[in-house]
């Protein structure tokens, strides 16, 4: 537990592909979009003459992609942080989405995300910078399976 102003908080850790953000010298100052309700996609529908109601196409994804933003801070001494930020960004450059994980106490939340852009870079002090990173979870709803015991596929 972390205690601030007589309030206890669970420790929160962010990881990309299993590597903590802290290994890149990055701290998360704020986050947006991780737990927002998903926007529902508009479905195609047709109305047939002589029929009641409409026929709705229920195939494909039902939700829009999830937009995620992080306000990140990092210490920048002798451009080492810029190199680490570049290394951090390279974790999102693969042919498959990066695995973003947030652990809060004993709970773990997972998103498969792609890098969209880096914006709003601003100096905080002579040795630190802040910027906003935008990620997108292209397929926000997945099938999750729980395997117990000695199962094989």
GROMACS .gro file of N, CA and C in nm:
model
  459
    1UNK      N    1   0.083  -0.118   0.000
    1UNK     CA    2   0.000   0.000   0.000
    1UNK      C    3   0.088   0.125   0.000
    2UNK      N    4   0.044   0.223  -0.074
    2UNK     CA    5   0.109   0.354  -0.076
    2UNK      C    6   0.019   0.449  -0.001
    3UNK      N    7   0.076   0.528   0.089
    3UNK     CA    8  -0.004   0.618   0.171
    3UNK      C    9   0.031   0.762   0.137
    4UNK      N   10  -0.071   0.842   0.098
    4UNK     CA   11  -0.055   0.985   0.071
    4UNK      C   12  -0.171   1.059   0.134
    5UNK      N   13  -0.139   1.162   0.212
    5UNK     CA   14  -0.242   1.244   0.276
    5UNK      C   15  -0.346   1.159   0.349
    6UNK      N   16  -0.299   1.061   0.425
    6UNK     CA   17  -0.385   0.972   0.503
    6UNK      C   18  -0.480   0.888   0.418
    7UNK      N   19  -0.450   0.873   0.289
    7UNK     CA   20  -0.528   0.787   0.201
    7UNK      C   21  -0.436   0.678   0.149
    8UNK      N   22  -0.483   0.553   0.155
    8UNK     CA   23  -0.402   0.442   0.107
    8UNK      C   24  -0.436   0.408  -0.037
    9UNK      N   25  -0.335   0.389  -0.118
    9UNK     CA   26  -0.351   0.353  -0.260
    9UNK      C   27  -0.281   0.221  -0.286
   10UNK      N   28  -0.335   0.145  -0.380
   10UNK     CA   29  -0.266   0.025  -0.424
   10UNK      C   30  -0.153   0.065  -0.517
   11UNK      N   31  -0.040  -0.003  -0.511
   11UNK     CA   32   0.068   0.030  -0.605
   11UNK      C   33   0.026  -0.008  -0.748
   12UNK      N   34   0.054   0.080  -0.843
   12UNK     CA   35   0.017   0.058  -0.983
   12UNK      C   36   0.145   0.049  -1.066
   13UNK      N   37   0.154  -0.055  -1.147
   13UNK     CA   38   0.269  -0.074  -1.235
   13UNK      C   39   0.219  -0.090  -1.378
   14UNK      N   40   0.285  -0.025  -1.472
   14UNK     CA   41   0.252  -0.036  -1.614
   14UNK      C   42   0.365  -0.110  -1.683
   15UNK      N   43   0.329  -0.203  -1.773
   15UNK     CA   44   0.429  -0.280  -1.847
   15UNK      C   45   0.392  -0.282  -1.994
   16UNK      N   46   0.494  -0.287  -2.079
   16UNK     CA   47   0.473  -0.308  -2.222
   16UNK      C   48   0.553  -0.433  -2.259
   17UNK      N   49   0.484  -0.533  -2.310
   17UNK     CA   50   0.544  -0.663  -2.343
   17UNK      C   51   0.623  -0.720  -2.225
   18UNK      N   52   0.569  -0.701  -2.104
   18UNK     CA   53   0.631  -0.756  -1.984
   18UNK      C   54   0.742  -0.672  -1.924
   19UNK      N   55   0.777  -0.560  -1.985
   19UNK     CA   56   0.884  -0.474  -1.935
   19UNK      C   57   0.822  -0.352  -1.867
   20UNK      N   58   0.854  -0.328  -1.740
   20UNK     CA   59   0.796  -0.212  -1.671
   20UNK      C   60   0.837  -0.080  -1.737
   21UNK      N   61   0.744   0.015  -1.739
   21UNK     CA   62   0.774   0.149  -1.792
   21UNK      C   63   0.895   0.208  -1.721
   22UNK      N   64   0.912   0.175  -1.592
   22UNK     CA   65   1.022   0.232  -1.513
   22UNK      C   66   1.159   0.193  -1.568
   23UNK      N   67   1.168   0.080  -1.638
   23UNK     CA   68   1.298   0.042  -1.697
   23UNK      C   69   1.338   0.135  -1.811
   24UNK      N   70   1.242   0.207  -1.865
   24UNK     CA   71   1.271   0.306  -1.969
   24UNK      C   72   1.285   0.445  -1.908
   25UNK      N   73   1.279   0.454  -1.773
   25UNK     CA   74   1.287   0.582  -1.705
   25UNK      C   75   1.160   0.662  -1.717
   26UNK      N   76   1.048   0.595  -1.739
   26UNK     CA   77   0.920   0.662  -1.764
   26UNK      C   78   0.827   0.645  -1.644
   27UNK      N   79   0.765   0.756  -1.604
   27UNK     CA   80   0.661   0.755  -1.502
   27UNK      C   81   0.530   0.797  -1.565
   28UNK      N   82   0.420   0.735  -1.525
   28UNK     CA   83   0.288   0.771  -1.575
   28UNK      C   84   0.230   0.876  -1.481
   29UNK      N   85   0.204   0.994  -1.536
   29UNK     CA   86   0.145   1.103  -1.458
   29UNK      C   87  -0.007   1.099  -1.462
   30UNK      N   88  -0.063   1.060  -1.576
   30UNK     CA   89  -0.208   1.050  -1.591
   30UNK      C   90  -0.239   0.952  -1.703
   31UNK      N   91  -0.358   0.896  -1.698
   31UNK     CA   92  -0.404   0.802  -1.802
   31UNK      C   93  -0.548   0.835  -1.836
   32UNK      N   94  -0.583   0.810  -1.961
   32UNK     CA   95  -0.720   0.833  -2.007
   32UNK      C   96  -0.758   0.722  -2.103
   33UNK      N   97  -0.883   0.677  -2.093
   33UNK     CA   98  -0.937   0.583  -2.191
   33UNK      C   99  -0.924   0.436  -2.157
   34UNK      N  100  -0.847   0.400  -2.056
   34UNK     CA  101  -0.827   0.258  -2.026
   34UNK      C  102  -0.957   0.188  -1.987
   35UNK      N  103  -1.040   0.256  -1.910
   35UNK     CA  104  -1.161   0.192  -1.860
   35UNK      C  105  -1.288   0.261  -1.908
   36UNK      N  106  -1.277   0.342  -2.012
   36UNK     CA  107  -1.396   0.407  -2.067
   36UNK      C  108  -1.486   0.303  -2.132
   37UNK      N  109  -1.616   0.330  -2.130
   37UNK     CA  110  -1.709   0.242  -2.201
   37UNK      C  111  -1.680   0.248  -2.350
   38UNK      N  112  -1.691   0.135  -2.415
   38UNK     CA  113  -1.664   0.129  -2.558
   38UNK      C  114  -1.779   0.189  -2.637
   39UNK      N  115  -1.746   0.259  -2.745
   39UNK     CA  116  -1.847   0.313  -2.834
   39UNK      C  117  -1.897   0.201  -2.925
   40UNK      N  118  -2.027   0.191  -2.936
   40UNK     CA  119  -2.087   0.086  -3.020
   40UNK      C  120  -2.081   0.130  -3.165
   41UNK      N  121  -2.041   0.036  -3.251
   41UNK     CA  122  -2.040   0.064  -3.395
   41UNK      C  123  -2.182   0.069  -3.449
   42UNK      N  124  -2.201   0.151  -3.549
   42UNK     CA  125  -2.331   0.154  -3.614
   42UNK      C  126  -2.343   0.030  -3.702
   43UNK      N  127  -2.454  -0.039  -3.690
   43UNK     CA  128  -2.474  -0.162  -3.768
   43UNK      C  129  -2.557  -0.130  -3.892
   44UNK      N  130  -2.528  -0.204  -3.998
   44UNK     CA  131  -2.608  -0.191  -4.120
   44UNK      C  132  -2.743  -0.257  -4.098
   45UNK      N  133  -2.845  -0.193  -4.148
   45UNK     CA  134  -2.979  -0.252  -4.139
   45UNK      C  135  -3.055  -0.220  -4.267
   46UNK      N  136  -3.147  -0.307  -4.300
   46UNK     CA  137  -3.231  -0.284  -4.418
   46UNK      C  138  -3.377  -0.305  -4.379
   47UNK      N  139  -3.462  -0.234  -4.446
   47UNK     CA  140  -3.605  -0.249  -4.424
   47UNK      C  141  -3.664  -0.306  -4.554
   48UNK      N  142  -3.725  -0.421  -4.545
   48UNK     CA  143  -3.783  -0.485  -4.662
   48UNK      C  144  -3.929  -0.445  -4.677
   49UNK      N  145  -3.971  -0.418  -4.800
   49UNK     CA  146  -4.111  -0.381  -4.821
   49UNK      C  147  -4.202  -0.498  -4.783
   50UNK      N  148  -4.312  -0.468  -4.719
   50UNK     CA  149  -4.408  -0.570  -4.682
   50UNK      C  150  -4.369  -0.648  -4.557
   51UNK      N  151  -4.260  -0.611  -4.489
   51UNK     CA  152  -4.215  -0.681  -4.368
   51UNK      C  153  -4.217  -0.583  -4.250
   52UNK      N  154  -4.242  -0.634  -4.131
   52UNK     CA  155  -4.236  -0.552  -4.011
   52UNK      C  156  -4.090  -0.537  -3.968
   53UNK      N  157  -4.055  -0.424  -3.911
   53UNK     CA  158  -3.922  -0.403  -3.853
   53UNK      C  159  -3.813  -0.395  -3.958
   54UNK      N  160  -3.691  -0.427  -3.915
   54UNK     CA  161  -3.573  -0.422  -4.002
   54UNK      C  162  -3.490  -0.547  -3.982
   55UNK      N  163  -3.402  -0.574  -4.076
   55UNK     CA  164  -3.304  -0.681  -4.063
   55UNK      C  165  -3.170  -0.614  -4.031
   56UNK      N  166  -3.106  -0.659  -3.923
   56UNK     CA  167  -2.982  -0.599  -3.876
   56UNK      C  168  -2.866  -0.694  -3.903
   57UNK      N  169  -2.756  -0.643  -3.959
   57UNK     CA  170  -2.635  -0.721  -3.982
   57UNK      C  171  -2.560  -0.731  -3.849
   58UNK      N  172  -2.548  -0.853  -3.795
   58UNK     CA  173  -2.482  -0.872  -3.666
   58UNK      C  174  -2.343  -0.934  -3.680
   59UNK      N  175  -2.287  -0.934  -3.799
   59UNK     CA  176  -2.153  -0.991  -3.819
   59UNK      C  177  -2.048  -0.884  -3.792
   60UNK      N  178  -1.928  -0.927  -3.763
   60UNK     CA  179  -1.816  -0.835  -3.744
   60UNK      C  180  -1.812  -0.776  -3.604
   61UNK      N  181  -1.718  -0.683  -3.584
   61UNK     CA  182  -1.700  -0.618  -3.455
   61UNK      C  183  -1.820  -0.532  -3.422
   62UNK      N  184  -1.851  -0.524  -3.295
   62UNK     CA  185  -1.963  -0.444  -3.252
   62UNK      C  186  -1.920  -0.314  -3.185
   63UNK      N  187  -1.790  -0.298  -3.160
   63UNK     CA  188  -1.742  -0.181  -3.088
   63UNK      C  189  -1.632  -0.110  -3.167
   64UNK      N  190  -1.625   0.020  -3.148
   64UNK     CA  191  -1.517   0.099  -3.206
   64UNK      C  192  -1.387   0.067  -3.133
   65UNK      N  193  -1.276   0.105  -3.192
   65UNK     CA  194  -1.146   0.087  -3.127
   65UNK      C  195  -1.139   0.176  -3.004
   66UNK      N  196  -1.060   0.136  -2.905
   66UNK     CA  197  -1.045   0.212  -2.781
   66UNK      C  198  -0.923   0.304  -2.794
   67UNK      N  199  -0.942   0.433  -2.767
   67UNK     CA  200  -0.832   0.529  -2.765
   67UNK      C  201  -0.780   0.540  -2.623
   68UNK      N  202  -0.649   0.527  -2.608
   68UNK     CA  203  -0.583   0.533  -2.476
   68UNK      C  204  -0.476   0.641  -2.482
   69UNK      N  205  -0.469   0.723  -2.380
   69UNK     CA  206  -0.366   0.826  -2.373
   69UNK      C  207  -0.296   0.819  -2.238
   70UNK      N  208  -0.165   0.839  -2.241
   70UNK     CA  209  -0.083   0.847  -2.121
   70UNK      C  210  -0.008   0.979  -2.120
   71UNK      N  211  -0.009   1.049  -2.008
   71UNK     CA  212   0.083   1.160  -1.986
   71UNK      C  213   0.204   1.100  -1.916
   72UNK      N  214   0.317   1.104  -1.982
   72UNK     CA  215   0.440   1.042  -1.932
   72UNK      C  216   0.541   1.148  -1.893
   73UNK      N  217   0.619   1.120  -1.791
   73UNK     CA  218   0.731   1.208  -1.757
   73UNK      C  219   0.857   1.122  -1.752
   74UNK      N  220   0.967   1.185  -1.785
   74UNK     CA  221   1.094   1.113  -1.782
   74UNK      C  222   1.206   1.213  -1.761
   75UNK      N  223   1.310   1.165  -1.695
   75UNK     CA  224   1.427   1.247  -1.669
   75UNK      C  225   1.512   1.248  -1.795
   76UNK      N  226   1.553   1.367  -1.836
   76UNK     CA  227   1.631   1.380  -1.959
   76UNK      C  228   1.767   1.441  -1.928
   77UNK      N  229   1.865   1.354  -1.908
   77UNK     CA  230   2.001   1.402  -1.886
   77UNK      C  231   2.089   1.350  -1.998
   78UNK      N  232   2.152   1.440  -2.068
   78UNK     CA  233   2.242   1.406  -2.178
   78UNK      C  234   2.174   1.322  -2.285
   79UNK      N  235   2.048   1.348  -2.312
   79UNK     CA  236   1.969   1.281  -2.415
   79UNK      C  237   1.953   1.130  -2.395
   80UNK      N  238   1.987   1.080  -2.276
   80UNK     CA  239   1.968   0.938  -2.248
   80UNK      C  240   1.820   0.904  -2.249
   81UNK      N  241   1.737   0.994  -2.194
   81UNK     CA  242   1.592   0.968  -2.190
   81UNK      C  243   1.533   0.962  -2.329
   82UNK      N  244   1.581   1.043  -2.420
   82UNK     CA  245   1.530   1.039  -2.557
   82UNK      C  246   1.560   0.904  -2.621
   83UNK      N  247   1.677   0.849  -2.592
   83UNK     CA  248   1.711   0.717  -2.643
   83UNK      C  249   1.620   0.611  -2.581
   84UNK      N  250   1.595   0.623  -2.450
   84UNK     CA  251   1.507   0.527  -2.384
   84UNK      C  252   1.363   0.541  -2.433
   85UNK      N  253   1.321   0.664  -2.461
   85UNK     CA  254   1.187   0.685  -2.514
   85UNK      C  255   1.176   0.621  -2.653
   86UNK      N  256   1.282   0.632  -2.733
   86UNK     CA  257   1.285   0.565  -2.863
   86UNK      C  258   1.279   0.413  -2.849
   87UNK      N  259   1.349   0.360  -2.750
   87UNK     CA  260   1.346   0.216  -2.723
   87UNK      C  261   1.206   0.175  -2.677
   88UNK      N  262   1.144   0.259  -2.594
   88UNK     CA  263   1.007   0.234  -2.549
   88UNK      C  264   0.912   0.229  -2.669
   89UNK      N  265   0.926   0.326  -2.759
   89UNK     CA  266   0.840   0.330  -2.876
   89UNK      C  267   0.862   0.209  -2.966
   90UNK      N  268   0.984   0.159  -2.974
   90UNK     CA  269   1.011   0.044  -3.060
   90UNK      C  270   0.938  -0.081  -3.014
   91UNK      N  271   0.898  -0.087  -2.889
   91UNK     CA  272   0.822  -0.202  -2.838
   91UNK      C  273   0.684  -0.212  -2.905
   92UNK      N  274   0.638  -0.102  -2.966
   92UNK     CA  275   0.508  -0.100  -3.033
   92UNK      C  276   0.520  -0.119  -3.185
   93UNK      N  277   0.643  -0.142  -3.235
   93UNK     CA  278   0.666  -0.143  -3.379
   93UNK      C  279   0.659  -0.281  -3.442
   94UNK      N  280   0.622  -0.382  -3.369
   94UNK     CA  281   0.620  -0.518  -3.424
   94UNK      C  282   0.503  -0.541  -3.518
   95UNK      N  283   0.497  -0.662  -3.572
   95UNK     CA  284   0.389  -0.696  -3.665
   95UNK      C  285   0.261  -0.734  -3.591
   96UNK      N  286   0.269  -0.750  -3.459
   96UNK     CA  287   0.151  -0.776  -3.377
   96UNK      C  288   0.140  -0.665  -3.274
   97UNK      N  289   0.020  -0.642  -3.221
   97UNK     CA  290   0.005  -0.537  -3.120
   97UNK      C  291   0.091  -0.564  -2.996
   98UNK      N  292   0.131  -0.457  -2.930
   98UNK     CA  293   0.207  -0.471  -2.805
   98UNK      C  294   0.110  -0.504  -2.693
   99UNK      N  295   0.158  -0.575  -2.593
   99UNK     CA  296   0.076  -0.612  -2.478
   99UNK      C  297   0.099  -0.509  -2.367
  100UNK      N  298  -0.002  -0.428  -2.341
  100UNK     CA  299   0.001  -0.329  -2.234
  100UNK      C  300  -0.065  -0.390  -2.112
  101UNK      N  301   0.007  -0.389  -2.000
  101UNK     CA  302  -0.043  -0.448  -1.877
  101UNK      C  303  -0.040  -0.345  -1.766
  102UNK      N  304  -0.146  -0.342  -1.688
  102UNK     CA  305  -0.150  -0.256  -1.570
  102UNK      C  306  -0.179  -0.345  -1.451
  103UNK      N  307  -0.091  -0.344  -1.352
  103UNK     CA  308  -0.116  -0.419  -1.230
  103UNK      C  309  -0.147  -0.320  -1.120
  104UNK      N  310  -0.253  -0.350  -1.048
  104UNK     CA  311  -0.297  -0.264  -0.938
  104UNK      C  312  -0.321  -0.356  -0.820
  105UNK      N  313  -0.226  -0.356  -0.726
  105UNK     CA  314  -0.233  -0.453  -0.617
  105UNK      C  315  -0.219  -0.592  -0.674
  106UNK      N  316  -0.322  -0.676  -0.655
  106UNK     CA  317  -0.318  -0.812  -0.707
  106UNK      C  318  -0.397  -0.828  -0.837
  107UNK      N  319  -0.455  -0.721  -0.886
  107UNK     CA  320  -0.533  -0.728  -1.011
  107UNK      C  321  -0.444  -0.693  -1.129
  108UNK      N  322  -0.472  -0.758  -1.240
  108UNK     CA  323  -0.396  -0.732  -1.362
  108UNK      C  324  -0.494  -0.708  -1.477
  109UNK      N  325  -0.471  -0.599  -1.550
  109UNK     CA  326  -0.555  -0.563  -1.665
  109UNK      C  327  -0.465  -0.564  -1.788
  110UNK      N  328  -0.520  -0.611  -1.902
  110UNK     CA  329  -0.439  -0.629  -2.022
  110UNK      C  330  -0.510  -0.569  -2.143
  111UNK      N  331  -0.433  -0.499  -2.227
  111UNK     CA  332  -0.482  -0.446  -2.354
  111UNK      C  333  -0.378  -0.477  -2.461
  112UNK      N  334  -0.421  -0.508  -2.582
  112UNK     CA  335  -0.332  -0.524  -2.697
  112UNK      C  336  -0.343  -0.396  -2.778
  113UNK      N  337  -0.232  -0.322  -2.786
  113UNK     CA  338  -0.238  -0.185  -2.838
  113UNK      C  339  -0.135  -0.160  -2.948
  114UNK      N  340  -0.163  -0.058  -3.027
  114UNK     CA  341  -0.070  -0.008  -3.128
  114UNK      C  342  -0.042   0.139  -3.099
  115UNK      N  343   0.078   0.184  -3.135
  115UNK     CA  344   0.121   0.323  -3.117
  115UNK      C  345   0.052   0.409  -3.222
  116UNK      N  346  -0.002   0.524  -3.182
  116UNK     CA  347  -0.064   0.616  -3.275
  116UNK      C  348   0.025   0.739  -3.293
  117UNK      N  349   0.052   0.810  -3.182
  117UNK     CA  350   0.135   0.929  -3.194
  117UNK      C  351   0.187   0.974  -3.058
  118UNK      N  352   0.287   1.060  -3.065
  118UNK     CA  353   0.342   1.126  -2.947
  118UNK      C  354   0.316   1.273  -2.966
  119UNK      N  355   0.266   1.341  -2.864
  119UNK     CA  356   0.228   1.481  -2.880
  119UNK      C  357   0.250   1.558  -2.750
  120UNK      N  358   0.240   1.688  -2.759
  120UNK     CA  359   0.245   1.779  -2.643
  120UNK      C  360   0.372   1.764  -2.560
  121UNK      N  361   0.486   1.754  -2.625
  121UNK     CA  362   0.611   1.746  -2.549
  121UNK      C  363   0.640   1.881  -2.486
  122UNK      N  364   0.668   1.881  -2.356
  122UNK     CA  365   0.697   2.006  -2.288
  122UNK      C  366   0.795   1.980  -2.174
  123UNK      N  367   0.885   2.074  -2.150
  123UNK     CA  368   0.979   2.058  -2.039
  123UNK      C  369   0.910   2.085  -1.905
  124UNK      N  370   0.938   2.001  -1.807
  124UNK     CA  371   0.886   2.024  -1.672
  124UNK      C  372   0.987   2.105  -1.591
  125UNK      N  373   1.111   2.063  -1.599
  125UNK     CA  374   1.224   2.131  -1.536
  125UNK      C  375   1.343   2.115  -1.630
  126UNK      N  376   1.457   2.164  -1.593
  126UNK     CA  377   1.572   2.154  -1.682
  126UNK      C  378   1.615   2.010  -1.705
  127UNK      N  379   1.576   1.918  -1.615
  127UNK     CA  380   1.619   1.779  -1.626
  127UNK      C  381   1.505   1.681  -1.656
  128UNK      N  382   1.384   1.732  -1.676
  128UNK     CA  383   1.271   1.641  -1.697
  128UNK      C  384   1.179   1.694  -1.806
  129UNK      N  385   1.115   1.602  -1.876
  129UNK     CA  386   1.019   1.638  -1.979
  129UNK      C  387   0.890   1.559  -1.958
  130UNK      N  388   0.785   1.611  -2.018
  130UNK     CA  389   0.654   1.546  -2.014
  130UNK      C  390   0.601   1.541  -2.156
  131UNK      N  391   0.537   1.434  -2.192
  131UNK     CA  392   0.467   1.430  -2.320
  131UNK      C  393   0.349   1.334  -2.311
  132UNK      N  394   0.263   1.342  -2.410
  132UNK     CA  395   0.144   1.258  -2.415
  132UNK      C  396   0.163   1.157  -2.527
  133UNK      N  397   0.133   1.033  -2.497
  133UNK     CA  398   0.142   0.924  -2.594
  133UNK      C  399   0.001   0.871  -2.616
  134UNK      N  400  -0.037   0.857  -2.742
  134UNK     CA  401  -0.168   0.805  -2.776
  134UNK      C  402  -0.152   0.665  -2.833
  135UNK      N  403  -0.229   0.571  -2.778
  135UNK     CA  404  -0.230   0.432  -2.823
  135UNK      C  405  -0.372   0.398  -2.866
  136UNK      N  406  -0.386   0.289  -2.940
  136UNK     CA  407  -0.520   0.246  -2.982
  136UNK      C  408  -0.529   0.095  -2.963
  137UNK      N  409  -0.639   0.052  -2.905
  137UNK     CA  410  -0.668  -0.091  -2.895
  137UNK      C  411  -0.765  -0.122  -3.007
  138UNK      N  412  -0.715  -0.184  -3.113
  138UNK     CA  413  -0.794  -0.202  -3.234
  138UNK      C  414  -0.905  -0.305  -3.218
  139UNK      N  415  -0.884  -0.405  -3.136
  139UNK     CA  416  -0.985  -0.510  -3.114
  139UNK      C  417  -1.015  -0.518  -2.964
  140UNK      N  418  -1.101  -0.428  -2.914
  140UNK     CA  419  -1.118  -0.419  -2.769
  140UNK      C  420  -1.192  -0.534  -2.702
  141UNK      N  421  -1.265  -0.615  -2.777
  141UNK     CA  422  -1.337  -0.727  -2.716
  141UNK      C  423  -1.278  -0.856  -2.770
  142UNK      N  424  -1.236  -0.943  -2.678
  142UNK     CA  425  -1.171  -1.067  -2.717
  142UNK      C  426  -1.236  -1.184  -2.644
  143UNK      N  427  -1.216  -1.303  -2.695
  143UNK     CA  428  -1.259  -1.423  -2.623
  143UNK      C  429  -1.149  -1.457  -2.524
  144UNK      N  430  -1.185  -1.478  -2.400
  144UNK     CA  431  -1.089  -1.511  -2.296
  144UNK      C  432  -1.120  -1.650  -2.245
  145UNK      N  433  -1.019  -1.734  -2.244
  145UNK     CA  434  -1.035  -1.871  -2.200
  145UNK      C  435  -0.954  -1.894  -2.074
  146UNK      N  436  -1.007  -1.970  -1.982
  146UNK     CA  437  -0.938  -2.007  -1.860
  146UNK      C  438  -0.911  -2.157  -1.866
  147UNK      N  439  -0.784  -2.193  -1.854
  147UNK     CA  440  -0.747  -2.333  -1.857
  147UNK      C  441  -0.699  -2.372  -1.719
  148UNK      N  442  -0.758  -2.476  -1.662
  148UNK     CA  443  -0.713  -2.525  -1.533
  148UNK      C  444  -0.672  -2.670  -1.547
  149UNK      N  445  -0.577  -2.711  -1.468
  149UNK     CA  446  -0.532  -2.850  -1.473
  149UNK      C  447  -0.437  -2.874  -1.589
  150UNK      N  448  -0.419  -2.998  -1.625
  150UNK     CA  449  -0.326  -3.036  -1.732
  150UNK      C  450  -0.401  -3.051  -1.864
  151UNK      N  451  -0.435  -2.940  -1.924
  151UNK     CA  452  -0.507  -2.944  -2.052
  151UNK      C  453  -0.409  -2.933  -2.166
  152UNK      N  454  -0.442  -2.994  -2.279
  152UNK     CA  455  -0.358  -2.977  -2.397
  152UNK      C  456  -0.449  -2.950  -2.516
  153UNK      N  457  -0.397  -2.875  -2.609
  153UNK     CA  458  -0.476  -2.835  -2.726
  153UNK      C  459  -0.422  -2.901  -2.849
   0.00000   0.00000   0.00000
